[in-house]
Coordinates of N, CA and C in Angstrom, one line a residue:
M29 N 97.1 167.2 120.7 CA 97.7 168.1 121.5 C 98.9 167.7 122.1
N30 N 99.9 168.6 121.8 CA 101.3 168.1 122.6 C 101.6 169.1 123.6
I31 N 102.1 168.5 124.6 CA 102.7 169.5 125.8 C 104.0 169.2 126.0
H32 N 104.6 170.0 126.6 CA 106.0 170.1 127.0 C 106.1 169.2 128.2
E33 N 107.3 168.5 128.6 CA 107.6 168.0 130.0 C 107.1 168.9 131.1
Y34 N 107.3 170.1 131.1 CA 107.1 171.1 132.2 C 105.7 171.5 132.5
Q35 N 105.0 171.3 131.1 CA 103.5 171.4 131.3 C 102.7 170.3 131.9
A36 N 103.4 169.0 131.5 CA 102.4 168.1 132.1 C 103.0 168.1 133.7
K37 N 104.0 168.5 134.0 CA 104.4 168.4 135.5 C 103.7 169.5 136.1
Q38 N 103.5 170.5 135.5 CA 102.6 171.8 136.1 C 101.1 171.1 136.4
L39 N 100.8 170.2 135.6 CA 99.3 169.6 135.6 C 99.4 168.5 136.7
F40 N 100.5 167.9 136.9 CA 100.7 167.2 138.1 C 100.3 168.0 139.5
Q41 N 101.2 168.9 139.5 CA 101.1 169.7 140.8 C 99.9 170.1 140.8
I42 N 99.0 170.5 139.9 CA 97.6 171.0 140.1 C 96.7 169.7 140.8
Y43 N 97.1 168.9 140.6 CA 96.2 167.5 140.8 C 97.0 166.6 142.1
G44 N 98.0 167.2 142.6 CA 98.7 166.6 143.7 C 99.6 165.5 143.2
I45 N 100.1 165.3 142.1 CA 100.8 164.1 141.8 C 102.3 164.8 142.0
P46 N 102.8 163.8 142.9 CA 104.4 164.3 143.0 C 105.2 164.2 141.8
A47 N 106.2 165.1 141.7 CA 106.8 165.1 140.5 C 108.1 165.9 140.8
P48 N 109.3 165.9 140.3 CA 110.5 166.5 140.8 C 110.3 168.0 140.8
E49 N 110.9 168.7 141.5 CA 110.7 170.2 141.7 C 111.6 170.9 140.5
G50 N 110.9 171.8 140.0 CA 111.7 172.4 138.7 C 110.8 173.5 137.9
K51 N 111.2 174.3 137.3 CA 110.5 175.2 136.6 C 111.1 175.2 135.2
P52 N 110.1 176.1 133.9 CA 110.7 176.1 132.8 C 111.3 177.4 133.0
A53 N 112.5 177.4 131.8 CA 113.2 178.7 131.7 C 113.2 179.0 130.0
H54 N 113.5 180.2 129.8 CA 113.4 180.8 128.6 C 114.6 181.4 128.1
S55 N 115.4 181.7 129.1 CA 116.8 182.4 128.8 C 118.1 181.8 129.8
V56 N 119.2 181.9 129.6 CA 120.1 181.6 130.5 C 120.1 182.3 131.8
E57 N 119.9 183.4 132.1 CA 119.8 183.9 133.4 C 118.5 183.4 134.0
E58 N 117.4 183.2 133.3 CA 116.3 182.5 134.1 C 116.6 181.0 134.5
A59 N 117.3 180.4 133.5 CA 117.6 178.9 134.0 C 118.5 179.2 135.4
Q60 N 119.6 180.0 135.6 CA 120.5 180.3 136.6 C 119.6 180.6 137.8
Q61 N 118.7 181.5 137.6 CA 117.9 182.0 138.9 C 117.1 180.8 139.2
I62 N 116.4 180.1 138.3 CA 115.4 178.9 138.9 C 116.7 177.9 139.6
A63 N 117.6 177.5 139.1 CA 118.6 176.5 139.7 C 118.8 177.1 141.3
S64 N 119.4 178.4 141.2 CA 119.6 179.0 142.5 C 118.7 178.8 143.5
G65 N 117.3 179.2 142.9 CA 116.1 179.2 143.7 C 115.6 177.7 144.3
L66 N 115.8 176.7 143.4 CA 115.5 175.5 144.2 C 116.5 174.9 144.9
G67 N 117.8 175.5 144.8 CA 118.7 175.0 145.9 C 119.5 173.7 145.7
G68 N 120.2 173.2 146.4 CA 120.7 171.9 146.3 C 122.2 172.2 145.6
D69 N 122.9 171.1 145.4 CA 124.1 171.0 144.6 C 124.1 170.3 143.2
G70 N 122.9 170.2 142.6 CA 122.9 169.5 141.2 C 121.6 170.0 140.7
W71 N 121.5 170.1 139.4 CA 120.2 170.2 138.5 C 120.1 169.5 137.2
V72 N 119.2 169.2 136.7 CA 119.0 168.6 135.2 C 118.5 169.8 134.5
V73 N 119.1 169.9 133.4 CA 118.7 171.1 132.2 C 118.3 170.3 131.2
K74 N 116.9 170.3 130.9 CA 116.0 169.7 129.7 C 115.7 170.5 128.7
A75 N 116.0 170.1 127.4 CA 115.4 170.7 126.3 C 114.0 170.4 126.2
Q76 N 113.2 171.6 126.0 CA 111.8 171.2 125.8 C 111.5 171.2 124.3
V77 N 111.3 170.1 123.7 CA 110.7 169.7 122.4 C 109.7 168.6 122.4
H78 N 108.8 168.6 121.4 CA 108.0 167.4 121.3 C 108.6 166.3 120.6
A79 N 109.4 165.7 121.3 CA 110.0 164.5 120.8 C 110.8 163.6 122.0
G80 N 110.7 162.6 121.9 CA 111.6 161.6 122.6 C 112.9 161.3 122.4
G81 N 113.7 160.8 123.1 CA 115.0 160.5 122.7 C 116.0 161.8 123.0
R82 N 115.7 162.7 124.0 CA 116.2 163.9 124.1 C 117.7 163.7 124.7
G83 N 117.7 162.8 125.7 CA 118.8 162.3 126.6 C 119.7 161.6 126.0
K84 N 119.6 160.9 124.8 CA 120.4 160.2 124.0 C 121.3 161.1 123.0
V85 N 120.6 162.4 122.6 CA 121.4 163.3 121.9 C 121.8 164.6 122.5
G86 N 122.0 164.8 123.8 CA 122.6 165.6 124.5 C 121.4 166.8 124.9
G87 N 120.3 166.4 124.8 CA 119.3 167.4 125.1 C 118.7 167.4 126.7
V88 N 119.5 166.6 127.2 CA 119.3 166.6 128.9 C 120.7 166.5 129.5
K89 N 120.8 167.4 130.3 CA 122.5 167.6 130.8 C 122.5 167.8 132.3
L90 N 123.2 167.2 132.9 CA 123.4 167.3 134.6 C 124.5 168.2 134.9
A91 N 124.0 169.3 135.5 CA 124.8 170.4 136.0 C 125.0 170.1 137.5
K92 N 126.5 170.4 137.7 CA 127.0 170.3 139.1 C 127.3 171.6 139.7
S93 N 127.1 172.6 139.1 CA 127.2 174.0 139.4 C 126.3 175.0 138.8
L94 N 126.0 176.4 139.3 CA 125.3 177.4 138.6 C 126.1 177.7 137.2
A95 N 127.5 177.6 137.3 CA 128.2 178.0 136.0 C 127.7 177.0 134.9
E96 N 127.5 175.4 135.4 CA 127.3 174.6 134.2 C 125.8 174.9 133.8
V97 N 125.0 175.2 134.5 CA 123.5 175.3 134.4 C 123.5 176.5 133.4
A98 N 124.6 177.6 133.4 CA 124.4 178.7 132.5 C 125.0 178.2 131.2
A99 N 126.2 177.3 131.1 CA 126.7 177.1 130.1 C 125.9 175.9 129.2
F100 N 125.3 175.0 129.8 CA 124.3 174.2 129.2 C 123.1 174.8 128.7
S101 N 122.6 175.9 129.1 CA 121.5 176.6 128.8 C 121.9 177.3 127.7
Q102 N 123.1 178.1 127.7 CA 123.7 178.7 126.2 C 123.7 177.8 125.2
E103 N 124.4 176.7 125.7 CA 124.5 175.8 124.5 C 123.1 175.1 123.9
L104 N 122.0 174.9 124.7 CA 120.7 174.5 124.0 C 119.8 175.4 123.7
L105 N 119.6 176.6 124.3 CA 118.7 177.5 123.8 C 118.8 178.1 122.4
G106 N 118.0 178.1 121.7 CA 118.0 178.6 120.5 C 118.6 177.5 119.3
K107 N 118.9 176.4 119.5 CA 119.7 175.6 118.5 C 118.4 174.6 118.4
R108 N 118.6 173.8 117.4 CA 117.6 172.7 116.9 C 118.2 171.2 117.6
L109 N 117.1 170.4 118.0 CA 117.5 169.3 118.5 C 117.0 168.2 117.7
V110 N 118.0 167.2 117.3 CA 117.6 166.3 116.0 C 117.4 164.9 117.1
T111 N 116.7 164.2 117.1 CA 116.5 162.8 117.9 C 115.8 161.9 116.7
I112 N 115.8 160.6 117.4 CA 115.0 159.4 116.7 C 113.8 159.9 116.3
Q113 N 112.9 160.6 116.9 CA 111.7 161.0 116.6 C 111.5 162.3 115.8
T114 N 112.3 162.7 115.3 CA 112.3 164.1 114.2 C 113.0 163.8 113.1
D115 N 112.8 164.7 112.2 CA 113.5 164.7 111.1 C 114.8 165.3 111.0
S116 N 115.5 165.2 109.9 CA 117.0 165.8 110.1 C 117.1 167.1 110.3
A117 N 116.0 167.8 110.2 CA 116.1 169.6 110.8 C 116.0 169.5 112.1
G118 N 115.6 168.7 112.8 CA 115.2 168.5 114.3 C 114.3 169.7 114.5
L119 N 114.0 170.0 116.0 CA 112.9 170.9 116.5 C 114.0 172.0 117.5
P120 N 113.3 173.2 117.1 CA 113.9 174.4 117.8 C 113.6 174.3 119.4
I121 N 114.7 174.4 120.1 CA 114.9 174.7 121.6 C 114.4 175.9 122.1
N122 N 113.3 176.1 122.3 CA 112.9 177.5 122.8 C 112.9 177.6 124.4
S123 N 112.7 176.5 125.0 CA 112.6 176.6 126.5 C 113.4 175.2 127.1
L124 N 113.6 175.4 128.4 CA 114.2 174.4 129.0 C 113.7 174.0 130.3
L125 N 113.8 172.9 130.9 CA 113.1 172.5 132.1 C 114.4 172.5 133.1
V126 N 114.4 173.2 134.1 CA 115.3 173.1 135.3 C 115.0 172.5 136.4
E127 N 115.5 171.3 137.0 CA 115.1 170.7 137.8 C 116.0 170.2 138.9
K128 N 115.6 170.1 140.1 CA 116.8 169.5 141.2 C 117.0 168.3 140.8
I129 N 118.4 167.7 141.0 CA 118.6 166.3 140.7 C 118.3 165.4 141.9
Y130 N 117.6 164.3 141.6 CA 117.0 163.5 142.6 C 117.8 161.9 142.3
P131 N 118.4 161.2 143.4 CA 118.4 159.8 142.8 C 117.3 159.0 142.3
I132 N 117.6 158.2 141.2 CA 116.7 157.6 140.5 C 116.5 156.0 141.1
A133 N 115.3 155.5 141.6 CA 115.4 154.4 142.5 C 115.2 153.4 141.3
R134 N 114.0 153.9 140.0 CA 113.7 153.3 138.9 C 113.1 153.9 138.0
E135 N 113.2 153.3 136.6 CA 112.6 154.2 135.7 C 111.2 153.5 135.1
L136 N 110.3 154.3 135.1 CA 109.1 153.7 134.4 C 108.7 154.6 133.2
Y137 N 107.9 154.0 132.4 CA 107.3 154.6 131.3 C 105.8 154.5 131.0
L138 N 105.1 155.5 131.1 CA 103.8 155.9 130.9 C 103.5 157.0 129.9
S139 N 102.7 156.6 128.9 CA 102.4 157.8 127.9 C 100.8 157.6 127.9
I140 N 100.2 158.4 127.7 CA 98.7 158.8 127.3 C 98.7 159.5 126.1
L141 N 98.1 158.9 125.0 CA 98.0 159.6 123.7 C 96.5 159.2 123.0
V142 N 96.5 159.7 122.1 CA 95.3 159.6 121.0 C 95.7 158.7 119.8
D143 N 95.2 157.4 119.7 CA 95.5 156.6 118.9 C 94.4 156.9 117.7
R144 N 95.0 157.6 116.5 CA 94.3 157.9 115.6 C 93.5 156.9 114.8
G145 N 94.5 156.0 114.6 CA 93.9 154.5 113.8 C 92.6 153.7 114.6
S146 N 92.6 153.8 115.8 CA 91.5 153.3 116.8 C 90.5 154.2 117.0
E147 N 90.9 155.5 117.0 CA 90.1 156.9 117.5 C 89.9 156.6 119.0
R148 N 90.9 156.1 119.6 CA 90.7 156.0 121.2 C 91.8 156.5 121.9
I149 N 91.9 156.9 123.3 CA 92.9 157.0 124.0 C 93.5 155.9 124.4
V150 N 94.7 155.7 124.4 CA 95.6 154.8 124.9 C 96.6 155.1 125.6
F151 N 96.5 154.2 127.0 CA 97.7 154.2 127.9 C 98.7 153.4 127.4
I152 N 100.0 153.7 127.4 CA 101.3 152.8 127.0 C 102.1 152.6 128.2
A153 N 102.3 151.7 128.8 CA 103.1 151.4 130.0 C 104.1 150.6 130.1
S154 N 105.3 150.6 130.9 CA 106.4 149.5 130.9 C 107.1 149.9 132.3
A155 N 107.4 148.7 132.6 CA 108.2 148.9 133.9 C 109.6 148.8 133.5
A156 N 109.9 148.5 132.2 CA 111.3 148.3 131.7 C 111.5 149.8 131.0
G157 N 111.0 150.7 131.0 CA 110.6 152.0 130.5 C 111.9 153.0 130.8
G158 N 111.6 154.2 130.6 CA 112.6 155.3 130.9 C 113.1 155.7 129.6
M159 N 114.4 156.2 129.7 CA 115.1 156.6 128.8 C 115.5 155.8 127.5
D160 N 115.1 154.4 127.9 CA 115.7 153.4 126.7 C 114.0 152.7 126.2
I161 N 113.1 153.6 126.3 CA 111.8 152.8 125.9 C 111.7 152.4 124.3
E162 N 112.5 153.2 123.5 CA 112.5 152.6 122.1 C 113.3 151.4 121.8
A163 N 114.3 151.1 122.7 CA 115.0 149.9 122.5 C 114.3 148.6 123.2
V164 N 113.4 148.9 124.3 CA 112.5 148.2 124.7 C 111.5 147.8 123.9
A165 N 110.8 148.7 123.1 CA 109.7 148.4 122.0 C 110.4 147.7 121.0
H166 N 111.7 147.7 120.6 CA 112.2 147.0 119.4 C 112.6 145.6 120.1
E167 N 113.2 145.6 121.0 CA 114.0 144.4 121.4 C 113.3 143.3 122.3
T168 N 112.2 144.0 123.2 CA 111.2 143.3 124.2 C 109.8 143.9 124.1
P169 N 109.0 143.8 123.0 CA 108.0 144.4 122.9 C 106.9 144.0 124.1
E170 N 106.9 142.7 124.6 CA 106.2 142.1 125.4 C 106.2 142.8 126.7
Q171 N 107.1 143.7 127.0 CA 107.3 144.4 128.3 C 106.6 145.6 128.4
I172 N 105.9 145.8 127.0 CA 104.9 147.2 127.0 C 103.5 146.6 126.9
I173 N 102.7 147.5 127.6 CA 101.3 147.0 127.7 C 100.6 148.4 127.0
S174 N 99.6 148.1 126.3 CA 98.6 149.1 125.5 C 97.1 148.9 126.2
V175 N 96.5 149.9 126.8 CA 95.4 149.9 127.4 C 94.4 150.8 126.5
Y176 N 93.6 150.3 125.9 CA 92.6 151.4 125.0 C 91.3 152.0 125.9
V177 N 91.0 153.0 125.9 CA 89.9 153.5 126.5 C 88.7 153.7 125.5
H178 N 87.7 152.9 125.7 CA 86.5 153.0 124.8 C 86.0 154.6 125.2
P179 N 85.4 155.1 124.2 CA 85.0 156.6 124.3 C 83.8 156.6 125.0
A180 N 82.9 155.9 124.8 CA 81.6 155.9 125.6 C 81.4 155.6 127.2
A181 N 82.5 154.3 127.2 CA 82.5 153.9 128.6 C 83.5 154.7 129.5
G182 N 84.5 155.4 128.9 CA 85.4 156.0 129.5 C 86.5 155.2 130.4
L183 N 87.3 155.8 130.9 CA 88.5 154.9 131.5 C 87.9 154.2 132.9
Q184 N 88.1 153.0 133.2 CA 87.7 152.1 134.0 C 88.4 151.8 135.1
A185 N 88.3 151.4 136.2 CA 89.1 151.2 137.5 C 89.8 150.1 137.1
Y186 N 89.3 148.9 136.3 CA 90.4 147.7 136.0 C 91.2 147.9 135.1
Q187 N 91.2 149.0 134.4 CA 92.0 149.7 133.4 C 93.1 150.1 134.2
C188 N 92.9 151.0 135.2 CA 94.0 151.9 135.9 C 94.6 150.8 136.8
R189 N 94.1 149.8 137.3 CA 94.7 148.6 138.1 C 95.6 148.0 137.0
K190 N 95.2 147.6 135.9 CA 96.1 146.9 135.1 C 97.3 147.5 134.5
V191 N 97.2 149.0 134.4 CA 98.4 149.8 134.3 C 99.2 149.8 135.4
A192 N 98.7 150.0 136.7 CA 99.5 150.1 137.8 C 100.1 148.8 138.0
Y193 N 99.4 147.7 138.0 CA 100.3 146.3 138.2 C 101.2 146.3 137.1
S194 N 101.1 146.6 136.2 CA 102.1 146.4 135.0 C 103.5 147.0 135.3
L195 N 103.2 148.3 136.0 CA 104.4 149.2 136.3 C 104.9 148.8 137.8
G196 N 104.5 147.7 138.4 CA 104.9 147.3 139.8 C 104.5 148.2 140.8
L197 N 103.2 148.9 140.6 CA 102.8 150.0 141.7 C 101.5 149.2 142.4
G198 N 101.0 148.0 142.0 CA 100.0 147.5 142.6 C 99.9 146.6 143.6

């Protein structure tokens, strides 16, 4: 199952996990309304596609005015985004995530996915992650940990601690 960033953040909200304030938009007008409703003096406009590397190819824009939110939304919606994780045709941008800009103290990487080869859920984490996780994987793979969850045993507390400590959160 693939979910967009905004859908993951909606799940975070349901379970009380803090996340930047933002909402999905499917039109230029909706993106402007969301930014206006969020308040502040800056917003991030993010293309919602099932691929990483969006920020490296113009799929994540920092807007300093509502006019820029509109311009970036117009630029992205309906286009195709080609990233390191897509083929040359790219993926269509049908929705955006509009969020308030927050200062970044540090970037972490955490992914939960199904490893079809091992037929298990795996947590992949790195304190060196964020936008450059592909470079980290290539240049310093030892900075990335993988924690496999046995289907019969389920996720164990020690595995959660291992992930938290690897991210500097323990």
